Amino acid sequence: MVVTGRALHAPVRGVLEMFDAAFVVDEGGTIVEIGRAEAAAGQVLMPGMVDLHVHAPQFPQMGQALDVPLWQWLQEKTFPLEARYADPAFAAEVYARLVDCLLDNGTTTAVYFATIHLAATQALAEICLKAGQRALVGRVAQDDAGQCPDWYRDASAEVAEAETRALIAHVRGMAGNEAGLVRPVITPRFIPACTDDLLARLGRLALESGCHVQTHCSESDWEHGYVRDRCAMSDTAALAGFGLLGRHTVLAHGVFVSEADAGVIRAAGSGIAHCPLSNAYFADAVFPLRRMLDAGVNVGLGTDVAGGASPSVLESARHAVTASRQLESGVDARVEAGARGCAGARVSAAEAFWLATAGGGEVLDLPVGVFRVGYQFDAIRVAGGGAASNLRLEAEDGAQDVLQKVIYTAGRQDICDVWVAGRRVGGTGS
Amino acid sequence: MVVTGRALHAPVRGVLEMFDAAFVVDEGGTIVEIGRAEAAAGQVLMPGMVDLHVHAPQFPQMGQALDVPLWQWLQEKTFPLEARYADPAFAAEVYARLVDCLLDNGTTTAVYFATIHLAATQALAEICLKAGQRALVGRVAQDDAGQCPDWYRDASAEVAEAETRALIAHVRGMAGNEAGLVRPVITPRFIPACTDDLLARLGRLALESGCHVQTHCSESDWEHGYVRDRCAMSDTAALAGFGLLGRHTVLAHGVFVSEADAGVIRAAGSGIAHCPLSNAYFADAVFPLRRMLDAGVNVGLGTDVAGGASPSVLESARHAVTASRQLESGVDARVEAGARGCAGARVSAAEAFWLATAGGGEVLDLPVGVFRVGYQFDAIRVAGGGAASNLRLEAEDGAQDVLQKVIYTAGRQDICDVWVAGRRVGGTGS
């Protein structure tokens, strides 16, 4: 297969390359050659986006109940909704809509928290495979009776481990998944919801299975403080102690990680899913993105659907920029300028785009997010000027112009093609 | 004319009303009766949105050059672009696209800064009238040789005043504008760009003409400090001294207004155009929205195209909520929770919606933004479930559910009808 067009990517953080390309893609979806070709005006091919943090079952409450604190949001809104996925028919209907929605928003790789229900989680993996989305799918493990209601809790650490093993076997064995388009991910919800026994079991399973791991880490004052009180150490240190920090671990949020934590995360090769929109509602502060990047930590972006009310990684990138600007300037106008913010905290639109693509690929250790021979052809075609478009690309626009216009003004209506592993799987088609 | 549907509005700040309505609208666009009717599922009628602050000539640079400070952005990017509107053909092409874009994004009333060019500004007023957008159109006045380049500056205070008078006469005299759909607005750019002589002339003209007035006020550290140095008082106090604060004055930004300033603004009956997205890039802090509302100041929303990179007041409303949350929580995770932010600063989605509609109408003293007999029928129909939609409305959704989903997840692709004064003037039509 050959796809041609003006291509724009960020092979290195902060660096943009734009070129007129002909991508030759083999049957396995791998880019085998990048030639040159005439490109149509007003369109651009970009790497597909990587969403490192999606709560699949929360999709029905997207855009709702963002006015309550995290703990209350979990107990009163989110756990009751997640408990409904005991019904596989409900799960199949919601998950099919979600996967289509994310693909059409340009998310070619998604990392999913599902629920504690094995059947529903298997269904999510099957739906991703059928729809052609690259995905990591996790059955949520949470067995702590003090933090989880009895109607939405693993019966025991043994059961949680056994069902996690069952999910791994199921996903790896799905017909048509020989290339590993869909992968299992070990998913302790977060330390507050899990017993030490469960966390240690899942740490051992991560080592044994080689699977990816995902959990939440230092998200909010409450969550960060809870772990410090219970474990007498930071979230990061505690997770490391349970064997849950490895090269294939994704930590959601990390708003309150310290410089010492950053050293631990970097040494482990783990990554952070930065979810700026969700953080504005549930995290009590802004993730210190610049400090973590400077510390050498792998970082990508997450929507955190539905703590984040947008399914678009483009919108996450936009919020990553604005949140970093508000961290840099500070927010309280009554404070003198010099004391108001954190100097140097800003990231550029080009850096946010790198986080949304190549950065996410690096966190996951998958060959996606960059247009490079040997990488997978996961891509989107963005075109301005459509019926409901606010995007307008001009023939003379340089790489920075195109990138900034897309990050700041494009939406789902502008994404006309979406490919994963060389297969067209979404887009408006216009 | 009769329009039926499920209607949702915020007649009072923080209060939502949802009801199945039949709006009877007379030939002048006034709602003369609100009856009851069956409503179609999955759709909602809302008041059209009011954008209190748009720089029309900056539309071509929307989404670009957001990484430089305000002063540099003006001198190196914005003034050179604005100078191009000496060419009426260029102006006509851009302004027609802009007005269509804003209408399709649901903006039924827009308050425009144009440029110093009389012909181009007259063209903008004519385009608004023809397209059917309720608009206030201002010819920018800026004559200070120290702050404005000689290639983009009024020749003198006399010329600026004379051309402002000419614009007022032209707009008021346009054929088809007898009802005042389009109005002139006296527009000193901001104190740094204007001599005292010009500011005083325009203050007298405001009193004499009864026109609306718009300018920038206390936007950033630099701008706020400049005025304090030059005038030995705050922006607000200086504007009041020049006679520029009245019941029909719109002050853009106001990020650094003090409690004393708030008292002056309230006493004058003036209003503030809160532009949260632009503020993240150019204001150095977050507008103290809650404090200003509590002080009784009239506030509405502005996109500040193109200091703000989105033409959508829906997106402004979304950013008003997130900015208020970041002001409340604070941003620097290294600071203790109690000292990090400004307690009580948050606004809800429902309050942001009020700002986008009724609040904007109150600032302008126009009968729009609420569904009420005697008010103009300026409205939008929002429907989820379209081809590129992330919005999904359910039959059982209550007013809060619908409102939050629309504010957080809807976009231009979901706005299928737009009416101004009872005339259908935009929307996807789907």
CSV table of N, CA and C in Angstrom, one decimal, chain B residues 2-6 19-23 35-40:
chain,number,residue,atom,x,y,z
B,2,VAL,N,-42.7,30.3,14.1
B,2,VAL,CA,-42.8,29.5,15.3
B,2,VAL,C,-41.6,28.5,15.2
B,3,VAL,N,-40.8,28.4,16.3
B,3,VAL,CA,-39.7,27.4,16.4
B,3,VAL,C,-40.0,26.6,17.7
B,4,THR,N,-40.0,25.3,17.5
B,4,THR,CA,-40.3,24.4,18.6
B,4,THR,C,-39.1,23.6,19.0
B,5,GLY,N,-39.0,23.2,20.2
B,5,GLY,CA,-38.0,22.3,20.7
B,5,GLY,C,-37.8,22.3,22.2
B,6,ARG,N,-37.0,21.5,22.7
B,6,ARG,CA,-36.6,21.5,24.1
B,6,ARG,C,-35.7,22.7,24.3
B,19,PHE,N,-37.3,23.3,29.2
B,19,PHE,CA,-38.8,23.2,29.0
B,19,PHE,C,-39.0,23.0,27.5
B,20,ASP,N,-40.1,22.3,27.2
B,20,ASP,CA,-40.4,22.1,25.8
B,20,ASP,C,-41.3,23.3,25.3
B,21,ALA,N,-40.7,23.9,24.3
B,21,ALA,CA,-41.3,25.3,24.0
B,21,ALA,C,-41.7,25.4,22.6
B,22,ALA,N,-42.6,26.3,22.3
B,22,ALA,CA,-42.9,26.8,21.0
B,22,ALA,C,-42.7,28.3,21.1
B,23,PHE,N,-41.7,28.8,20.4
B,23,PHE,CA,-41.4,30.2,20.4
B,23,PHE,C,-42.1,30.9,19.2
B,35,GLY,N,-45.1,29.2,24.0
B,35,GLY,CA,-46.0,28.2,24.3
B,35,GLY,C,-45.3,26.9,24.6
B,36,ARG,N,-46.1,25.8,24.7
B,36,ARG,CA,-45.6,24.5,24.9
B,36,ARG,C,-45.7,23.6,23.7
B,37,ALA,N,-44.8,22.8,23.4
B,37,ALA,CA,-44.9,21.9,22.2
B,37,ALA,C,-44.1,20.6,22.5
B,38,GLU,N,-44.4,19.6,21.7
B,38,GLU,CA,-43.6,18.4,21.8
B,38,GLU,C,-42.2,18.7,21.3
B,39,ALA,N,-41.2,18.1,21.9
B,39,ALA,CA,-39.8,18.4,21.5
B,39,ALA,C,-39.2,17.1,20.9
B,40,ALA,N,-38.4,17.2,19.9
B,40,ALA,CA,-37.6,16.1,19.4
B,40,ALA,C,-36.6,15.7,20.3
